[in-house]
């Protein structure tokens, strides 16, 4: 998405009504992968929730660590960690943990989103990626034109998520939730100032 740390600001809509806002902070690690955090305040559909997704990737963009925290009526935490030296993937939900064999590099939901701009897919092309517990299919749809600008258009399955990229940035994401559509629309981009180090 970017070679420099940046924050992407999103506004959410559900069934056409404003439903909250999100903040995606992406920090490339020179010579390594990327660290990214998506923080979302979602007001619709009820109940109101606060969600936080974190990913850390390797240099090829595959997931090393993923965490999802959802706070609403109750809180839940889900993590997936790649323990390459042990040949394991550790999946933890609450107090329960499960160790799976590490067979091939895989994506988590956030690392996949960050990887889309680097995908070499022509319209009509499909790529398949492993995910813990399954797989995801990415299909490149016909390009779109929005306000005179070209957007690459992707469909992700399962879950039927549509993603529009403009100049390599996720400009719009849409997902079917029950009988309605949940959308995330890019509102702006901010450069992240370097954090001061105290001596």
mmCIF file of C-alpha atoms in Angstrom:
data_model
loop_
_atom_site.group_PDB
_atom_site.id
_atom_site.type_symbol
_atom_site.label_atom_id
_atom_site.label_comp_id
_atom_site.label_asym_id
_atom_site.label_seq_id
_atom_site.Cartn_x
_atom_site.Cartn_y
_atom_site.Cartn_z
ATOM 1 C CA UNK A 1 0.000 0.000 0.000
ATOM 2 C CA UNK A 2 2.744 2.413 0.958
ATOM 3 C CA UNK A 3 6.487 2.452 1.566
ATOM 4 C CA UNK A 4 6.034 4.889 4.447
ATOM 5 C CA UNK A 5 3.908 4.625 7.597
ATOM 6 C CA UNK A 6 0.397 5.890 6.898
ATOM 7 C CA UNK A 7 -3.086 5.985 8.397
ATOM 8 C CA UNK A 8 -6.164 5.318 6.231
ATOM 9 C CA UNK A 9 -9.433 6.751 7.533
ATOM 10 C CA UNK A 10 -12.714 4.999 6.655
ATOM 11 C CA UNK A 11 -16.390 5.786 7.127
ATOM 12 C CA UNK A 12 -18.777 2.842 7.502
ATOM 13 C CA UNK A 13 -22.294 2.468 6.151
ATOM 14 C CA UNK A 14 -24.913 -0.216 6.777
ATOM 15 C CA UNK A 15 -28.018 -0.370 4.563
ATOM 16 C CA UNK A 16 -27.125 3.126 3.350
ATOM 17 C CA UNK A 17 -26.957 4.653 6.857
ATOM 18 C CA UNK A 18 -23.790 5.865 8.588
ATOM 19 C CA UNK A 19 -22.551 3.077 10.827
ATOM 20 C CA UNK A 20 -19.247 4.253 12.324
ATOM 21 C CA UNK A 21 -15.647 4.837 11.365
ATOM 22 C CA UNK A 22 -12.338 3.038 11.138
ATOM 23 C CA UNK A 23 -8.627 3.763 11.199
ATOM 24 C CA UNK A 24 -6.111 1.509 9.435
ATOM 25 C CA UNK A 25 -2.501 2.199 10.411
ATOM 26 C CA UNK A 26 0.139 0.555 8.218
ATOM 27 C CA UNK A 27 3.815 0.513 9.195
ATOM 28 C CA UNK A 28 6.234 -1.115 6.725
ATOM 29 C CA UNK A 29 9.264 -2.687 8.405
ATOM 30 C CA UNK A 30 12.339 -2.064 6.184
ATOM 31 C CA UNK A 31 13.659 -5.342 4.762
ATOM 32 C CA UNK A 32 10.903 -7.265 6.507
ATOM 33 C CA UNK A 33 7.119 -7.203 6.264
ATOM 34 C CA UNK A 34 4.406 -4.889 7.507
ATOM 35 C CA UNK A 35 2.703 -4.240 10.823
ATOM 36 C CA UNK A 36 -0.875 -3.005 10.527
ATOM 37 C CA UNK A 37 -3.717 -2.246 12.938
ATOM 38 C CA UNK A 38 -7.353 -1.656 12.016
ATOM 39 C CA UNK A 39 -9.438 -0.048 14.766
ATOM 40 C CA UNK A 40 -13.168 0.210 14.062
ATOM 41 C CA UNK A 41 -16.109 1.723 15.928
ATOM 42 C CA UNK A 42 -19.267 0.147 14.473
ATOM 43 C CA UNK A 43 -22.683 1.529 15.525
ATOM 44 C CA UNK A 44 -24.982 -0.427 13.206
ATOM 45 C CA UNK A 45 -26.276 -3.095 13.187
ATOM 46 C CA UNK A 46 -26.766 -3.110 16.955
ATOM 47 C CA UNK A 47 -25.118 -3.728 19.338
ATOM 48 C CA UNK A 48 -22.405 -1.084 19.109
ATOM 49 C CA UNK A 49 -18.982 -2.730 18.938
ATOM 50 C CA UNK A 50 -15.338 -1.738 18.965
ATOM 51 C CA UNK A 51 -13.108 -3.985 16.875
ATOM 52 C CA UNK A 52 -9.339 -4.143 16.609
ATOM 53 C CA UNK A 53 -7.477 -6.274 14.078
ATOM 54 C CA UNK A 54 -3.690 -6.545 14.045
ATOM 55 C CA UNK A 55 -1.403 -8.274 11.581
ATOM 56 C CA UNK A 56 2.317 -8.729 11.240
ATOM 57 C CA UNK A 57 3.561 -10.123 7.926
ATOM 58 C CA UNK A 58 6.744 -11.593 6.497
ATOM 59 C CA UNK A 59 8.596 -9.958 3.589
ATOM 60 C CA UNK A 60 6.324 -11.750 1.061
ATOM 61 C CA UNK A 61 3.200 -10.391 2.765
ATOM 62 C CA UNK A 62 2.035 -13.624 4.434
ATOM 63 C CA UNK A 63 0.813 -13.654 8.015
ATOM 64 C CA UNK A 64 3.173 -14.172 10.955
ATOM 65 C CA UNK A 65 0.753 -12.996 13.633
ATOM 66 C CA UNK A 66 -2.921 -11.998 13.622
ATOM 67 C CA UNK A 67 -5.162 -10.838 16.467
ATOM 68 C CA UNK A 68 -8.827 -9.896 16.465
ATOM 69 C CA UNK A 69 -10.444 -8.269 19.503
ATOM 70 C CA UNK A 70 -14.166 -7.473 19.550
ATOM 71 C CA UNK A 71 -15.740 -5.526 22.407
ATOM 72 C CA UNK A 72 -19.526 -5.225 22.598
ATOM 73 C CA UNK A 73 -22.015 -6.892 24.888
ATOM 74 C CA UNK A 74 -19.140 -9.238 25.623
ATOM 75 C CA UNK A 75 -15.455 -9.244 24.678
ATOM 76 C CA UNK A 76 -13.665 -11.876 22.679
ATOM 77 C CA UNK A 77 -10.078 -12.262 21.503
ATOM 78 C CA UNK A 78 -8.832 -14.519 18.717
ATOM 79 C CA UNK A 79 -5.164 -14.906 17.701
ATOM 80 C CA UNK A 80 -3.218 -16.905 15.115
ATOM 81 C CA UNK A 81 0.572 -17.129 15.407
ATOM 82 C CA UNK A 82 3.003 -18.782 13.005
ATOM 83 C CA UNK A 83 5.691 -20.670 14.947
ATOM 84 C CA UNK A 84 7.906 -21.588 12.040
ATOM 85 C CA UNK A 85 10.788 -23.105 14.025
ATOM 86 C CA UNK A 86 8.365 -25.475 15.742
ATOM 87 C CA UNK A 87 6.508 -26.120 12.475
ATOM 88 C CA UNK A 88 3.226 -25.064 14.070
ATOM 89 C CA UNK A 89 0.411 -22.539 13.808
ATOM 90 C CA UNK A 90 -1.016 -21.676 17.233
ATOM 91 C CA UNK A 91 -4.697 -20.666 17.211
ATOM 92 C CA UNK A 92 -6.076 -19.201 20.444
ATOM 93 C CA UNK A 93 -9.621 -18.162 21.274
ATOM 94 C CA UNK A 94 -10.211 -17.032 24.841
ATOM 95 C CA UNK A 95 -8.570 -19.651 27.071
ATOM 96 C CA UNK A 96 -8.628 -22.389 24.417
ATOM 97 C CA UNK A 97 -5.586 -23.027 22.202
ATOM 98 C CA UNK A 98 -5.074 -25.364 19.269
ATOM 99 C CA UNK A 99 -1.763 -26.191 17.546
ATOM 100 C CA UNK A 100 -1.962 -26.988 13.827
ATOM 101 C CA UNK A 101 0.907 -28.123 11.587
ATOM 102 C CA UNK A 102 2.460 -25.263 9.583
ATOM 103 C CA UNK A 103 2.379 -26.498 5.974
ATOM 104 C CA UNK A 104 2.490 -23.411 3.726
ATOM 105 C CA UNK A 105 2.480 -19.618 4.199
ATOM 106 C CA UNK A 106 -1.062 -18.294 4.655
ATOM 107 C CA UNK A 107 -3.019 -15.050 4.899
ATOM 108 C CA UNK A 108 -5.195 -13.598 7.609
ATOM 109 C CA UNK A 109 -8.059 -11.206 6.673
ATOM 110 C CA UNK A 110 -5.920 -8.072 7.105
ATOM 111 C CA UNK A 111 -2.739 -9.384 5.446
ATOM 112 C CA UNK A 112 -4.851 -10.427 2.438
ATOM 113 C CA UNK A 113 -6.243 -6.906 2.088
ATOM 114 C CA UNK A 114 -2.701 -5.472 2.202
ATOM 115 C CA UNK A 115 -1.538 -8.024 -0.412
ATOM 116 C CA UNK A 116 -4.176 -7.180 -3.049
ATOM 117 C CA UNK A 117 -2.248 -4.286 -4.687
ATOM 118 C CA UNK A 118 0.694 -6.661 -5.384
ATOM 119 C CA UNK A 119 -1.430 -9.391 -6.985
ATOM 120 C CA UNK A 120 -0.627 -10.001 -10.649
ATOM 121 C CA UNK A 121 -4.173 -10.877 -11.738
ATOM 122 C CA UNK A 122 -5.844 -9.817 -14.967
ATOM 123 C CA UNK A 123 -9.652 -9.304 -15.062
ATOM 124 C CA UNK A 124 -11.248 -12.765 -14.935
ATOM 125 C CA UNK A 125 -8.253 -14.281 -13.127
ATOM 126 C CA UNK A 126 -8.617 -16.144 -9.823
ATOM 127 C CA UNK A 127 -6.015 -16.805 -7.118
ATOM 128 C CA UNK A 128 -6.383 -19.156 -4.151
ATOM 129 C CA UNK A 129 -4.665 -18.586 -0.810
ATOM 130 C CA UNK A 130 -4.545 -20.751 2.311
ATOM 131 C CA UNK A 131 -6.003 -19.366 5.539
ATOM 132 C CA UNK A 132 -6.022 -21.129 8.904
ATOM 133 C CA UNK A 133 -8.915 -23.565 8.775
ATOM 134 C CA UNK A 134 -9.646 -23.094 5.079
ATOM 135 C CA UNK A 135 -8.856 -21.085 1.970
ATOM 136 C CA UNK A 136 -9.873 -17.854 0.282
ATOM 137 C CA UNK A 137 -10.439 -17.187 -3.428
ATOM 138 C CA UNK A 138 -9.619 -13.788 -4.916
ATOM 139 C CA UNK A 139 -11.215 -13.009 -8.291
ATOM 140 C CA UNK A 140 -10.276 -9.933 -10.312
ATOM 141 C CA UNK A 141 -13.444 -8.430 -11.780
ATOM 142 C CA UNK A 142 -13.720 -5.907 -14.618
ATOM 143 C CA UNK A 143 -12.231 -2.514 -13.745
ATOM 144 C CA UNK A 144 -14.567 0.254 -12.602
ATOM 145 C CA UNK A 145 -14.523 3.980 -13.267
ATOM 146 C CA UNK A 146 -15.521 6.157 -10.314
ATOM 147 C CA UNK A 147 -15.441 9.963 -10.648
ATOM 148 C CA UNK A 148 -13.250 9.614 -13.745
ATOM 149 C CA UNK A 149 -10.690 7.430 -11.969
ATOM 150 C CA UNK A 150 -9.975 3.764 -12.635
ATOM 151 C CA UNK A 151 -10.419 1.219 -9.862
ATOM 152 C CA UNK A 152 -9.342 -2.399 -9.758
ATOM 153 C CA UNK A 153 -12.226 -4.547 -8.549
ATOM 154 C CA UNK A 154 -11.938 -7.826 -6.616
ATOM 155 C CA UNK A 155 -14.361 -10.387 -5.208
ATOM 156 C CA UNK A 156 -13.257 -12.452 -2.177
ATOM 157 C CA UNK A 157 -14.935 -15.745 -1.293
ATOM 158 C CA UNK A 158 -16.151 -17.244 0.993
ATOM 159 C CA UNK A 159 -18.027 -14.383 2.611
ATOM 160 C CA UNK A 160 -18.572 -12.510 -0.671
ATOM 161 C CA UNK A 161 -16.575 -9.337 -0.032
ATOM 162 C CA UNK A 162 -16.023 -6.787 -2.811
ATOM 163 C CA UNK A 163 -12.901 -4.597 -2.720
ATOM 164 C CA UNK A 164 -12.145 -1.614 -4.972
ATOM 165 C CA UNK A 165 -8.539 -0.413 -5.200
ATOM 166 C CA UNK A 166 -7.675 3.066 -6.450
ATOM 167 C CA UNK A 167 -3.964 3.761 -6.979
ATOM 168 C CA UNK A 168 -3.197 0.719 -4.830
ATOM 169 C CA UNK A 169 -5.386 1.816 -1.899
ATOM 170 C CA UNK A 170 -8.581 0.043 -0.758
ATOM 171 C CA UNK A 171 -11.036 2.843 -1.637
ATOM 172 C CA UNK A 172 -14.234 0.889 -0.956
ATOM 173 C CA UNK A 173 -15.070 -2.490 0.590
ATOM 174 C CA UNK A 174 -18.551 -4.009 0.704
ATOM 175 C CA UNK A 175 -19.887 -7.164 2.325
ATOM 176 C CA UNK A 176 -23.348 -8.723 2.517
ATOM 177 C CA UNK A 177 -24.566 -8.808 6.148
ATOM 178 C CA UNK A 178 -27.954 -10.511 6.453
ATOM 179 C CA UNK A 179 -30.208 -8.715 3.932
ATOM 180 C CA UNK A 180 -28.139 -5.523 3.742
ATOM 181 C CA UNK A 181 -24.718 -4.289 2.614
ATOM 182 C CA UNK A 182 -21.989 -3.139 4.994
ATOM 183 C CA UNK A 183 -19.558 -0.699 3.325
ATOM 184 C CA UNK A 184 -16.232 0.891 4.226
ATOM 185 C CA UNK A 185 -15.391 4.008 2.191
ATOM 186 C CA UNK A 186 -11.940 5.639 2.246
ATOM 187 C CA UNK A 187 -12.207 9.218 3.535
ATOM 188 C CA UNK A 188 -8.563 10.254 3.737
ATOM 189 C CA UNK A 189 -4.910 9.319 4.202
ATOM 190 C CA UNK A 190 -2.500 10.732 6.776
ATOM 191 C CA UNK A 191 1.245 10.233 7.014
ATOM 192 C CA UNK A 192 2.357 8.915 10.380
ATOM 193 C CA UNK A 193 4.929 10.980 12.219
ATOM 194 C CA UNK A 194 7.883 9.027 13.514
ATOM 195 C CA UNK A 195 7.590 8.161 17.184
ATOM 196 C CA UNK A 196 10.136 9.889 19.389
ATOM 197 C CA UNK A 197 12.601 7.697 21.195
ATOM 198 C CA UNK A 198 13.476 8.757 24.699
ATOM 199 C CA UNK A 199 17.061 8.239 25.758
#
